[in-house]
Every structure is written in C-alpha cells, then in structure tokens.
Short mmCIF file of C-alpha atoms in Angstrom, two decimals:
data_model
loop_
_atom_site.label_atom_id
_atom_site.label_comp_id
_atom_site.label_asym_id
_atom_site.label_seq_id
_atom_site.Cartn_x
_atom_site.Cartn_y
_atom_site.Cartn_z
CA UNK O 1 65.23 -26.91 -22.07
CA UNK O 2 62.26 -24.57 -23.15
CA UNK O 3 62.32 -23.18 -26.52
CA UNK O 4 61.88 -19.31 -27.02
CA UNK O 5 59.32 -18.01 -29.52
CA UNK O 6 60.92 -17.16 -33.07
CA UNK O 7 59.89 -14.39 -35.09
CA UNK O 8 56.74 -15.15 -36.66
CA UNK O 9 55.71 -17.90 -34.42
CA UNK O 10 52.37 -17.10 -32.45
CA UNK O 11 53.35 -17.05 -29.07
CA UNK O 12 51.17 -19.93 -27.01
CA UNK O 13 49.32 -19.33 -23.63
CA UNK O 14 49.82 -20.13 -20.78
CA UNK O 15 46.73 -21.53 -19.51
CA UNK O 16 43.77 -22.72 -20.19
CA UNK O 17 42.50 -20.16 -18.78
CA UNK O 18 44.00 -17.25 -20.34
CA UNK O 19 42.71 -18.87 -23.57
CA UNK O 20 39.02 -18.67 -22.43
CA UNK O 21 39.82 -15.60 -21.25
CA UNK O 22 40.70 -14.87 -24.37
CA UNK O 23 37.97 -17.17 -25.91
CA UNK O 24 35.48 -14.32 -24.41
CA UNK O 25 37.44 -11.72 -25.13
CA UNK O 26 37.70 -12.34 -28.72
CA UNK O 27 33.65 -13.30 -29.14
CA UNK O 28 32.67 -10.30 -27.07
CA UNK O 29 34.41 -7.46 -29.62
CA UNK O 30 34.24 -8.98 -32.98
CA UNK O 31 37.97 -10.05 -33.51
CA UNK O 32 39.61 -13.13 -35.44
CA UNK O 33 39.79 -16.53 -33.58
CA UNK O 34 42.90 -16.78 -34.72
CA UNK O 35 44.40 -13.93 -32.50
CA UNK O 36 42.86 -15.96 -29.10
CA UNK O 37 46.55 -16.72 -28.19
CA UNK O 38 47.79 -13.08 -28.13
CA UNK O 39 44.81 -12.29 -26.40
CA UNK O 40 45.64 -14.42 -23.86
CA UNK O 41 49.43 -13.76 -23.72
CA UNK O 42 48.58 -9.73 -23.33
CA UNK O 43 46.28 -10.91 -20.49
CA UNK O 44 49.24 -11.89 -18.14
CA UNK O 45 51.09 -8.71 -18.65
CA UNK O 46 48.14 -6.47 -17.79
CA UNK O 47 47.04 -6.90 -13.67
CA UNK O 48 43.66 -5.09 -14.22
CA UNK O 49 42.88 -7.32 -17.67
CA UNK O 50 40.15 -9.43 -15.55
CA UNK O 51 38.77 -6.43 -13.91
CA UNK O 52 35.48 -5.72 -15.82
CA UNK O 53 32.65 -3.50 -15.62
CA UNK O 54 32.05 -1.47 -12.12
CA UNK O 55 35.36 -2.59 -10.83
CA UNK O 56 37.52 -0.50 -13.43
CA UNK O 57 39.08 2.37 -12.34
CA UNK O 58 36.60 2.26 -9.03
CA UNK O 59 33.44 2.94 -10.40
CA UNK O 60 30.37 3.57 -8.08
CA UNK O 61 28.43 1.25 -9.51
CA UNK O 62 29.83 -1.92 -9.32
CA UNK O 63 25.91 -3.64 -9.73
CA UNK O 64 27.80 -6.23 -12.15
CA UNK O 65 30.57 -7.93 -12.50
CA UNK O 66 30.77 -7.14 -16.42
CA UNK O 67 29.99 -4.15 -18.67
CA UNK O 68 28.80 -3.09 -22.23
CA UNK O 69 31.86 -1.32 -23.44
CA UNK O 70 30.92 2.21 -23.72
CA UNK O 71 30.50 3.94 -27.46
CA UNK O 72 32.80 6.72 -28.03
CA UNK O 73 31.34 10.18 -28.58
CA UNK O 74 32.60 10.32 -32.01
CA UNK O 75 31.02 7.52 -34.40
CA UNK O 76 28.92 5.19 -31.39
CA UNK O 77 31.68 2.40 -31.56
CA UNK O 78 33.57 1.05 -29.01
CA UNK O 79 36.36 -1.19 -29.60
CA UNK O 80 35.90 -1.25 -32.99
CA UNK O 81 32.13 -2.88 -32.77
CA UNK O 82 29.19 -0.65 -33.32
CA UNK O 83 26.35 -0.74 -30.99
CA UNK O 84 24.49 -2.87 -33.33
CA UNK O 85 26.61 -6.22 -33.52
CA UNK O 86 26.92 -5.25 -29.75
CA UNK O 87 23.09 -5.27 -29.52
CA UNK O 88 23.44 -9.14 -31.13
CA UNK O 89 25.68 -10.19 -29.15
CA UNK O 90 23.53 -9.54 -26.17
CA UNK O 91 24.78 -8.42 -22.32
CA UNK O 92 28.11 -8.83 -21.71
CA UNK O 93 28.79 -12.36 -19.27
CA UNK O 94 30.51 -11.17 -16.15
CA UNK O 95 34.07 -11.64 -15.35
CA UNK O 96 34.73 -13.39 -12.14
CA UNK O 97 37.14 -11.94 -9.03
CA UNK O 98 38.90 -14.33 -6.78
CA UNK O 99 41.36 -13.04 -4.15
CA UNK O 100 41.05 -15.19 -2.06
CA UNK O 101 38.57 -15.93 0.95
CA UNK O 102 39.96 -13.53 3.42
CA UNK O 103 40.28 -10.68 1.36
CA UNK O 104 36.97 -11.18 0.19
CA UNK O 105 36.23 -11.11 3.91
CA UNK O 106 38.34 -7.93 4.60
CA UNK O 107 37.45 -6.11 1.16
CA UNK O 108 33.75 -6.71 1.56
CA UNK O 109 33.87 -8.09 -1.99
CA UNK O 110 31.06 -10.33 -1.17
CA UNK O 111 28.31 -7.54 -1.43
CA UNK O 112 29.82 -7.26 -4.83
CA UNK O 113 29.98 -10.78 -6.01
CA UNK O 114 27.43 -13.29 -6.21
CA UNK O 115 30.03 -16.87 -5.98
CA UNK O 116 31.77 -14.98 -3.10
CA UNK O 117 29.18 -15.02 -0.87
CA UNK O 118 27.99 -18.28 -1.94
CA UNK O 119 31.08 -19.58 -0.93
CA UNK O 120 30.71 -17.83 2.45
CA UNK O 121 26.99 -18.90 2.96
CA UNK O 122 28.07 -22.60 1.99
CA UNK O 123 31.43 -22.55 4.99
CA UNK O 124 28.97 -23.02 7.65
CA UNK O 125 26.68 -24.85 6.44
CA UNK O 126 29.28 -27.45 5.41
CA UNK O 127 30.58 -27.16 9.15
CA UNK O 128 27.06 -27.68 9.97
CA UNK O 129 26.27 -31.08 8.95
CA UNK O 130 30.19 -32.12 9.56
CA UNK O 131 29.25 -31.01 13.35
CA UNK O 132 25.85 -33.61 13.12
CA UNK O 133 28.10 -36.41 11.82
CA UNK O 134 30.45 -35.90 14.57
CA UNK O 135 28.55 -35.30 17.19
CA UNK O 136 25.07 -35.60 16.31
CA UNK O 137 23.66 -35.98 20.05
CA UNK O 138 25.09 -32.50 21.06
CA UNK O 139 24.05 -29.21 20.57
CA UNK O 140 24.96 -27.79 17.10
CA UNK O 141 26.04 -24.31 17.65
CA UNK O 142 25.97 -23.25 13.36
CA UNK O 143 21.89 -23.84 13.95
CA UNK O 144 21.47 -20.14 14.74
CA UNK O 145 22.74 -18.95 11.55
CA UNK O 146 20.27 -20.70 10.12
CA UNK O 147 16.94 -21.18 11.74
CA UNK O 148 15.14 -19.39 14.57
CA UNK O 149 16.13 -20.18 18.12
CA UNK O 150 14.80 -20.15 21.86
CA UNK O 151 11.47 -21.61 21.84
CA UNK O 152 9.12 -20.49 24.55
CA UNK O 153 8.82 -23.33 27.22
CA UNK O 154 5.54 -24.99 27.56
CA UNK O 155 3.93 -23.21 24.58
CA UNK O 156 2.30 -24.95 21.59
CA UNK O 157 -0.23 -24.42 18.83
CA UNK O 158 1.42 -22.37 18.28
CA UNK O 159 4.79 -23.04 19.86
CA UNK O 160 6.11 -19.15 20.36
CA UNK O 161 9.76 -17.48 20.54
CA UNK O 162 11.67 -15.29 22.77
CA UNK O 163 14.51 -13.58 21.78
CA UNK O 164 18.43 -14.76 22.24
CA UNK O 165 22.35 -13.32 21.62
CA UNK O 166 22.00 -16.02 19.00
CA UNK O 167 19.58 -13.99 16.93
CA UNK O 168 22.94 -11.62 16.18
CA UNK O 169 24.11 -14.76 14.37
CA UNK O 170 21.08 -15.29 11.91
CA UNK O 171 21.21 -11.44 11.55
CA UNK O 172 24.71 -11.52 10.62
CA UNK O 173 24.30 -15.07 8.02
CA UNK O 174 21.31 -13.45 6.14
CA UNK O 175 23.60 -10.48 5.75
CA UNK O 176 25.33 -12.04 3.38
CA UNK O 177 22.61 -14.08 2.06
CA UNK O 178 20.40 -11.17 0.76
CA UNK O 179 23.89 -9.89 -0.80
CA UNK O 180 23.86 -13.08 -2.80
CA UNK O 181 20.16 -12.91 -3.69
CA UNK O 182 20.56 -9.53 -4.74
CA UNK O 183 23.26 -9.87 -7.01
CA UNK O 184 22.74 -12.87 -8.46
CA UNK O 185 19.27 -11.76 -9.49
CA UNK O 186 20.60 -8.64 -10.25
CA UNK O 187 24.02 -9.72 -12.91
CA UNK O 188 21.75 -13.25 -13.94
CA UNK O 189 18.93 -12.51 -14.33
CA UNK O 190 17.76 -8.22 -14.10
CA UNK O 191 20.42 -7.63 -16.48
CA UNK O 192 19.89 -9.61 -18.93
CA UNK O 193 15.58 -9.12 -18.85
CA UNK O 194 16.70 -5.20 -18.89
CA UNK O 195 18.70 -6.31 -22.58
CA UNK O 196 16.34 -8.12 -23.85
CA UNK O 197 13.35 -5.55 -23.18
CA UNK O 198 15.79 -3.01 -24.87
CA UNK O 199 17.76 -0.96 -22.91
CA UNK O 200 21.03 -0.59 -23.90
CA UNK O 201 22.33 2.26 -21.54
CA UNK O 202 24.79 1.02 -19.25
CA UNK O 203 23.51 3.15 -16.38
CA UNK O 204 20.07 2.35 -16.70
CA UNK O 205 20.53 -1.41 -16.77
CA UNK O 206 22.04 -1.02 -13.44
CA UNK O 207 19.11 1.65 -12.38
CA UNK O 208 16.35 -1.25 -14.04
CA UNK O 209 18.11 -4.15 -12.59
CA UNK O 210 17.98 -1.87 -8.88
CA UNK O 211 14.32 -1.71 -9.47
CA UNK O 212 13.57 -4.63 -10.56
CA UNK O 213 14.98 -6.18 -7.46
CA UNK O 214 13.00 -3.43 -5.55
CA UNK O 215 9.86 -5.14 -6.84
CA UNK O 216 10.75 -8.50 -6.31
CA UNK O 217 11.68 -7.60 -2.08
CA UNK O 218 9.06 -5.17 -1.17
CA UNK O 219 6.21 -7.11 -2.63
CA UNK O 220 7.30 -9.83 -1.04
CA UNK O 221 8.00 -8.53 2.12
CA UNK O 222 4.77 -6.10 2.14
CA UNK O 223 2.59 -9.36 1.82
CA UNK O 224 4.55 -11.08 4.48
CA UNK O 225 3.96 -8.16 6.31
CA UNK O 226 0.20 -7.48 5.98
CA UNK O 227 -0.19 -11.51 6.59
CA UNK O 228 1.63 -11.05 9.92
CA UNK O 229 -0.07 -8.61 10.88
CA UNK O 230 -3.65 -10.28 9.82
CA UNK O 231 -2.60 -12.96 12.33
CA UNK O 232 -1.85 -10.67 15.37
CA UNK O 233 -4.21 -8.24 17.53
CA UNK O 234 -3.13 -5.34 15.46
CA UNK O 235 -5.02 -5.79 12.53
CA UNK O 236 -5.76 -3.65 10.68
CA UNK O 237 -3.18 -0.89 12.29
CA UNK O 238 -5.32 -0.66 15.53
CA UNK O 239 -3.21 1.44 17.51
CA UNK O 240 -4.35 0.83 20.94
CA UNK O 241 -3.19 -2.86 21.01
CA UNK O 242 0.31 -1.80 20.10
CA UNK O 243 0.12 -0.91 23.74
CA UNK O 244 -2.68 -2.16 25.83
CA UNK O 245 -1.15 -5.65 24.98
CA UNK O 246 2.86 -5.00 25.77
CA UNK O 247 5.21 -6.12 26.09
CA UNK O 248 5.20 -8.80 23.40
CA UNK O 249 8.62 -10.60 24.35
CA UNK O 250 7.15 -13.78 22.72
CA UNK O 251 6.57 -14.13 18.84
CA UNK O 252 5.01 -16.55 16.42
CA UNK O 253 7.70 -18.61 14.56
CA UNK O 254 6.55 -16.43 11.28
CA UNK O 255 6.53 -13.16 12.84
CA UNK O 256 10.38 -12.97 14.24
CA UNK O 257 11.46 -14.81 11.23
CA UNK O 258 9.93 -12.11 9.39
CA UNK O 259 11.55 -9.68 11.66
CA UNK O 260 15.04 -10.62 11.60
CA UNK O 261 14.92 -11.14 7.69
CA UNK O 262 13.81 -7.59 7.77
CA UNK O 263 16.12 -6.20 10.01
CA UNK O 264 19.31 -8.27 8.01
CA UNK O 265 17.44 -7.07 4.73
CA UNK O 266 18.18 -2.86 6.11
CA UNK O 267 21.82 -3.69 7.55
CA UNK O 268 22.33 -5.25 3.68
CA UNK O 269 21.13 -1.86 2.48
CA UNK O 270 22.63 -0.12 4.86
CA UNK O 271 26.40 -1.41 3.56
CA UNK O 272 24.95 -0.57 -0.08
CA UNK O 273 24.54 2.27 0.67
CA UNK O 274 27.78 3.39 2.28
CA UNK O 275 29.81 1.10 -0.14
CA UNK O 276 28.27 3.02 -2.99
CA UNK O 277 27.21 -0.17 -4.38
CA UNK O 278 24.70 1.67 -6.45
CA UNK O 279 25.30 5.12 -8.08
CA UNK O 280 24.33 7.92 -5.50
CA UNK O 281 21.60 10.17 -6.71
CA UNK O 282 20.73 13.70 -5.47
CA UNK O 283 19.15 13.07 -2.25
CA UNK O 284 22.10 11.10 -0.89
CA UNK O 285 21.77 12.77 2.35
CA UNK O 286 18.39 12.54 3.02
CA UNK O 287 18.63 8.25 2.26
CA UNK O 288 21.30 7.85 4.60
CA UNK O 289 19.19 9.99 7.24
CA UNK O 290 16.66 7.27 6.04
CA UNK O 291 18.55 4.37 6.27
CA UNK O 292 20.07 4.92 9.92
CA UNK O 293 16.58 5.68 10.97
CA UNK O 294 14.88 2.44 9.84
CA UNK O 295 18.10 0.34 11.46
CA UNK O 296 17.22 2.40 15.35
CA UNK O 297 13.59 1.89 15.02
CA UNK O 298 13.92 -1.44 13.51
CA UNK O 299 16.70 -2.25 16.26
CA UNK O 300 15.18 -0.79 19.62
CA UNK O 301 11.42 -2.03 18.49
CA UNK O 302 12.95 -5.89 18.77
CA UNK O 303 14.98 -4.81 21.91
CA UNK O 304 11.86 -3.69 23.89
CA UNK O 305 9.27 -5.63 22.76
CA UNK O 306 7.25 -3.31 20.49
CA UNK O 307 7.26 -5.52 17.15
CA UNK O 308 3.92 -4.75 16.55
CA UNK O 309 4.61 -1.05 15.45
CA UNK O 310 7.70 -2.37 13.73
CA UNK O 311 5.26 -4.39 11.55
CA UNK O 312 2.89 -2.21 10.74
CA UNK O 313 5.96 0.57 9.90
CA UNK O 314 7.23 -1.62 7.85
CA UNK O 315 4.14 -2.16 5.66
CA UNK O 316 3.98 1.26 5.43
CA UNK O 317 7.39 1.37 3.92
CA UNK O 318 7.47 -1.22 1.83
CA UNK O 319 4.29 -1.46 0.06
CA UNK O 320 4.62 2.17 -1.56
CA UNK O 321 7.92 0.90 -2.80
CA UNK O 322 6.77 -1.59 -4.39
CA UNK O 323 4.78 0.74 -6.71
CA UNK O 324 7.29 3.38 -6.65
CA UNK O 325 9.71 0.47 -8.41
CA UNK O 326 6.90 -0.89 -10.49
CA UNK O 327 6.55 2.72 -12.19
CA UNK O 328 10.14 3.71 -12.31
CA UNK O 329 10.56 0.14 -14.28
CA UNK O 330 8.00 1.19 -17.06
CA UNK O 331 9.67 4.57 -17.52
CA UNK O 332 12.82 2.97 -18.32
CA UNK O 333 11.45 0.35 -20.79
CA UNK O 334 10.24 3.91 -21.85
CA UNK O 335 6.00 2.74 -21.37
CA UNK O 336 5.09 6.26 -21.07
CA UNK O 337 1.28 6.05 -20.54
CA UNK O 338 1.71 2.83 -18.44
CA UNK O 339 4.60 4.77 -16.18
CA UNK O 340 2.48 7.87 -15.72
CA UNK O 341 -0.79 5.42 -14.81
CA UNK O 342 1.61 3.28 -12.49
CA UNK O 343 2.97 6.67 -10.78
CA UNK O 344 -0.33 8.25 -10.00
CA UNK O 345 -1.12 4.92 -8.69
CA UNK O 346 2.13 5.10 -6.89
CA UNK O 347 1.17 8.79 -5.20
CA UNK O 348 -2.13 7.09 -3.85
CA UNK O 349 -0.37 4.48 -1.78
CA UNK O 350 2.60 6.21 -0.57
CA UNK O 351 -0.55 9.12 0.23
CA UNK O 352 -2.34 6.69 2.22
CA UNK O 353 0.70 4.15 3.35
CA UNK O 354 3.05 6.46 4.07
CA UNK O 355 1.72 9.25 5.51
CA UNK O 356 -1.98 9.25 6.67
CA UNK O 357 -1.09 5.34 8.36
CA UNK O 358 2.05 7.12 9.83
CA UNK O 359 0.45 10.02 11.25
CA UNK O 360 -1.93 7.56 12.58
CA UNK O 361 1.27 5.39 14.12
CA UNK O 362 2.68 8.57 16.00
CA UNK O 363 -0.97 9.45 16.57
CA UNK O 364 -1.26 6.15 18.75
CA UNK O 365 2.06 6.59 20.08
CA UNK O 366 1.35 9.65 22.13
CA UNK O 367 -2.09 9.28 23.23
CA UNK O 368 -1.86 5.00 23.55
CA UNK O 369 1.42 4.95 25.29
CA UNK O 370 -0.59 5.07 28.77
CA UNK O 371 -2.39 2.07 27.86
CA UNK O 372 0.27 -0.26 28.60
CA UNK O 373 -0.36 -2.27 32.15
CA UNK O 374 1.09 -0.33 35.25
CA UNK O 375 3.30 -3.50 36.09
CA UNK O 376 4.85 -3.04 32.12
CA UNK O 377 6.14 0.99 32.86
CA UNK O 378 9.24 0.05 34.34
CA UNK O 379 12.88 -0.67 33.05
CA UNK O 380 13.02 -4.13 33.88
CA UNK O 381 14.37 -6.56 31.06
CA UNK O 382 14.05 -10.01 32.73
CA UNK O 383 10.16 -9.46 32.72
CA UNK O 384 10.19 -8.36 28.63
CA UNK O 385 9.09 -4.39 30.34
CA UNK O 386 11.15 -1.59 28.82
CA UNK O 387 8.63 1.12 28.70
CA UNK O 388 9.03 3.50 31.23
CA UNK O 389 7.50 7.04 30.93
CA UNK O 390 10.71 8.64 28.47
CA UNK O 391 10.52 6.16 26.68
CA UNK O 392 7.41 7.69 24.53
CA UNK O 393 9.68 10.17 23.35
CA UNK O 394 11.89 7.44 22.10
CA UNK O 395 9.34 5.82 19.96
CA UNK O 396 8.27 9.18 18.86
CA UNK O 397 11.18 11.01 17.80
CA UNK O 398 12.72 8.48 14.99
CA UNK O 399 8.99 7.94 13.50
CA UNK O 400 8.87 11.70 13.53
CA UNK O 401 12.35 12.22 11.32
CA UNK O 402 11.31 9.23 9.17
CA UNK O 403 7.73 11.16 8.77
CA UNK O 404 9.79 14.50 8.09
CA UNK O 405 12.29 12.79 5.31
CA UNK O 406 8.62 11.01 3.70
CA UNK O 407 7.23 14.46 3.60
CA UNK O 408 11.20 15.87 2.15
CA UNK O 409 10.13 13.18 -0.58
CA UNK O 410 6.56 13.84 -1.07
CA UNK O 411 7.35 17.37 -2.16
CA UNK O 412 9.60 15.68 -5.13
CA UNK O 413 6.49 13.89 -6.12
CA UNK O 414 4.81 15.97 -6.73
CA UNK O 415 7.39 17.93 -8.78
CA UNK O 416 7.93 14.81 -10.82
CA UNK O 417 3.66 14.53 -11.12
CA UNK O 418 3.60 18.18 -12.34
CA UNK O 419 6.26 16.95 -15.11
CA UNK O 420 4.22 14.62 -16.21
CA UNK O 421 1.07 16.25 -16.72
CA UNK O 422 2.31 19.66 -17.90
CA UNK O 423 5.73 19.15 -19.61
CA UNK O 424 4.81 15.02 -20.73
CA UNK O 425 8.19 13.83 -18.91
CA UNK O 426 8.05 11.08 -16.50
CA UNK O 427 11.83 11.04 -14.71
CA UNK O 428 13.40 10.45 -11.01
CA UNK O 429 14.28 14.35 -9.81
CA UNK O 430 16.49 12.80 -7.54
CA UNK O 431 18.46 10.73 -9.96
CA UNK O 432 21.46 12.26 -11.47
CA UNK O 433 21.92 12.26 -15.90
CA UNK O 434 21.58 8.24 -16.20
CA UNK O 435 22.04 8.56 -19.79
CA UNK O 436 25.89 8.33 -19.59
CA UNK O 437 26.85 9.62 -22.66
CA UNK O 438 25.65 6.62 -24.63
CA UNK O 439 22.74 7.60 -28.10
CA UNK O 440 18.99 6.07 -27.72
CA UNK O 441 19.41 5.18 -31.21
CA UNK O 442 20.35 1.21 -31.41
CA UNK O 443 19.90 1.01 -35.39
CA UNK O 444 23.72 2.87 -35.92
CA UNK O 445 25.62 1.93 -38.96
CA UNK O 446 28.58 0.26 -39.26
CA UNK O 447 31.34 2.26 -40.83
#
C-alpha cells in the first residue's frame, strides 16, 4: 500500500516529466533546485501550467510557443527576476502542445506548432514508401502531395506539364509545409537571432521574427520569379506575349512548381491571417482585401491558362517586400541611418515594381487582350481556351483593386518618409504600440 506524504516530507513527482518541467521552470526564473519537486507537483494541479507564451489566455500572437515573462510596471521584474538575469538567460525555450493528432487537425494547431505539422507532413510520406514496398509496380497515389504530376505526352527537352485535380493535393501538403517552415524558422531560429541582436520586447521579437521570415520568402521567391520569367517569352514584362501566345495550358517543370508553391505559400497566409496568427495592425481591412485578391488572381490565372501575368504579378509583389522587410528589420535592431537608407531604397522599388510595372500589366491587359488567336476566344476547357470577350474585365478588375489597395499603401509611405526626414522617426503607421509596456532600458538593477 502507498504511503502518504508526512508533514515536512517534500512531496515527489510524478513523472519524469513534470520534473523537467519543472527542471525548466526552475532555470528559467531564478529559483532553488531544490524546490524542482513542488514545481512539478503544482504542475498537475494547474491544466493551463504547460500553456506558454501566445497560447495564454488566447493571445493574438501566438508566433511562439514560449514567452519572456513580461516586467511589471512597477520595478521591471517579473517573477521575481529582473530583466537583466533574464537578458542572461537568453530567449525563453518553447513549451510543447500535444492533444493529440486529430485535434491538432480540427484546432488548426499545426499553423501554430512547428512538431505538429512535422508530424502531419511525415503521415504520408511514411504511407508513401510503405505503398512502394507493397506494391511497388502500381501507381502510388501519395506522389501528388509531393512532386508535380501529368507530364505532357510526347514532349521532351524540356518535358512540359499540364494541369490535374491532383495539383489540389500538392496545394493542400505544402499548406502545411510552409506552416512548418515558417515556424520553425520563426521560434528556432528568428527568435533567438532577434535576442541575441538585442531586442528584448516581446512584441517586437514576434514583429522581427515576422520580418525576418518576410526576407527569407520573398527574396527567394522574387528570384525564382524573375528566373522564370527570364526563361519564358515574357521577359522582361513584355505584355503582348501574355496574349499573342495563349493559352499556355503546358508549363516547364520549374514554372508550375513555382506556381503551386506560390499559390500554397498565399492560402498559408491567408489562414494567418484569419487565425490572427500574427498581431493585427491598423490596416487589417485593407490586408484581408489584399489577401483574397492575390488567392482569385492567383487561382483563376492557373485555371485559364494565363500564368504568365501571374508571374510577372508576382514579382511585382514580392520583390518590394523583400525591401520593405529588409528596412523594417534595421529599424527594430534600432539602425537608424541604415533603416532610413534601406526605406528610401524600399520606396524606389515598390515605385517602380509595384506600380509603374502594374500600370503597365493592366495597360497590356486592355489593349493586348485582342491579341490572343481567334480559335483561343472561346469558353472551351478541353482545348486550354478560356478567354472569351468578358473575360478582359475579369483579368482587369482584381489587378485594378490590388492596384487601388498598393496606391491605399503608397500614401502611408510616404507619411512614414515624411517622418523620417522631418521629425527623425522611422516607424510602421500601420502597426499598432509594439512596445507592450516593457522599458528599452536592459541595464535595470536588481533590487
């Protein structure tokens, strides 16, 4: 028979992992090793003990999966530790949630957490090479979450692709595989940079590690973009051929790879954006306006053929965000001169990118859109033809409200550039106080 704890006996845990739990808990706010056992005891009478960071009390942020305890307005401490021992004990290591696979399913926790959709991505791939031991003469069905699909008979050199139902699958896979990327790079790696550079503001190591990832995509993505387009008739956003060339119902290996990525890389956003995943600033409205833009142009340009303007849209996009990042990042590590030199450079690009080359899009659109062959102006799918005559005003009204939101944020440019040259403040006008309640000051004494 179990013996109950006497007075003045520590009581023991449970687990071992309550006493990790307790391990961490103990390192992370200064306390005695000696009290890792009631640490871990109190652990199993509070539910919410391994919620951490974003995921207390339903925060909007939920970026990470752990948090710098907050200093109290009266003294900078929290918990007991002041911000400096907090400062040496570096960013906090996240605290892991597991409820299971289909709640994590349900819940959409995997946009949130990096192992759940690891553990998602790795189910079919696991059922994937179970499938080629089995049966490795058939047809694998998991290959279309994985690779490109439906080859174009009797092409080569290159061999060119068409596009399938499958293609819904790799959309759908990659979903959850640029969730992973993001927050893994974003908890592992953003984070922690963000800590070591300096900041010590919870919100703006979330707002860093957003732009830092912000970098990392649209650089990528606007140099897969201009190399796509290098390698197709369009170069360098000639207009005519977006037309005098349709339809294009078969792509390059590279350019629908690149096209689906892109198109799972906006749904991913998309469920950011209405999950709140990241804190919403002022111009909420206008970003989900945005956002369901991008998916219908992205969407109907694959449907009918037109991937040409999707690609060259797209460069537009994502180059100018790439700077736009770039300078937002040196602001927050607080590079003044280098933020205001990055943001004029910044205004010059999204000037050029995403304005003069989209006027010149919508340009083409209506004065091009009689180039295409007379045999392509007819609603006829099995032949890759889509375009008939109202379908101009298709194209043209979505690249129209994505010009008119550009311009909405154009004029907040500006305002910001005026800041910076007349009042010597470099800061997002859309972004709400970031500073959340927390001192600049990291050199606070220990009472």
């Amino acid at each position: 028979m179990a013996s109950t704890p006497t007075a003045g006996r520590r009581k023991r845990a449970s687990s071992i992992k309550e006493v990790i739990d307790g391990i961490v808990y103990v390192f992370s706010i200064g306390r005695s090793v000696a009290d890792v056992s009631d640490v871990a005891v109190s652990n199993r009478t509070d539910p919410a003990h391994h919620l951490a960071g974003p995921f207390v009390n339903g925060s909007l942020t939920p970026l990470s999966e752990g948090e710098v305890p907050s200093p109290k307005s009266n003294g900078h401490k929290s918990n007991g530790v002041s911000r400096r021992k907090r400062a040496k004990a570096g960013p906090p290591q996240p605290d892991f949630l597991n409820n299971g696979l289909w709640n994590d399913i349900t819940s959409l926790n995997w946009t949130r957490v990096p192992t759940s959709a690891l553990f998602l991505m790795s189910i079919p791939v696991a059922l994937y090479f179970q499938w080629q031991l089995i049966s490795p003469n058939a047809q694998n069905p998991f290959k279309y979450l994985f690779t490109i699909q439906y080859p174009v008979a009797g092409t080569s050199d290159p061999v060119m692709y068409q596009k399938g139902y499958g293609d819904l699958a790799f959309l759908a896979y990659y979903v959850i595989v640029f969730s992973f990327i993001r927050q893994a790079l974003t908890i592992y790696v953003l984070r922690p940079l963000a800590w070591k550079l300096g900041i010590r503001k919870e919100a703006k190591l979330d707002r860093f590690a957003e732009q830092g990832y912000a970098i990392l995509y649209f650089g990528t993505s606007g140099a897969l973009g201009l190399w796509a387009m290098y390698h197709s008739p369009t170069w360098f956003f000639q207009g005519r051929h977006y037309f005098q060339d349709y339809p294009y119902w078969k792509m390059t290996k590279f350019m629908k790879s690149y096209y689906l990525l892109q198109f799972s890389y906006w749904v991913h956003q998309f469920l950011i954006l209405v999950l709140r995943l990241e804190k919403p600033r002022k111009d909420f409205t206008e970003l989900v306006i945005h956002h369901i833009v991008t998916l219908w142009l992205v969407g109907w340009s694959y449907m009918v053929n037109l991937t040409p303007i999707g690609n060259a849209v797209f460069i537009t996009m994502d180059v100018s965000d790439a700077f736009f990042a770039f300078a937002k990042s040196l602001n927050y590590l607080k590079l003044d001169t280098a933020s205001i030199v990055a943001f004029l450079w910044f205004i010059c690009v999204w000037s050029y990118g995403r304005h003069y080359l989209n006027l010149c899009i919508l340009w083409s659109v209506y004065y091009d859109f009689d180039l295409i062959p007379k045999w392509a102006q007819q609603w006829a799918p099995e032949t890759g033809a889509w375009l008939v005559p109202w379908m101009k005003w298709q194209i043209l009204t979505p690249l129209a409200l994505l010009q008119g939101v550009n311009l909405f944020w154009y004029v907040l440019i500006w305002r910001v550039l005026y800041r910076a040259v007349f009042k010597n403040e470099i800061s997002d006008s859309r972004s709400d106080d970031e500073d959340d309640g927390q001192p600049d000051d990291d050199e606070d004494k220990d009472d």
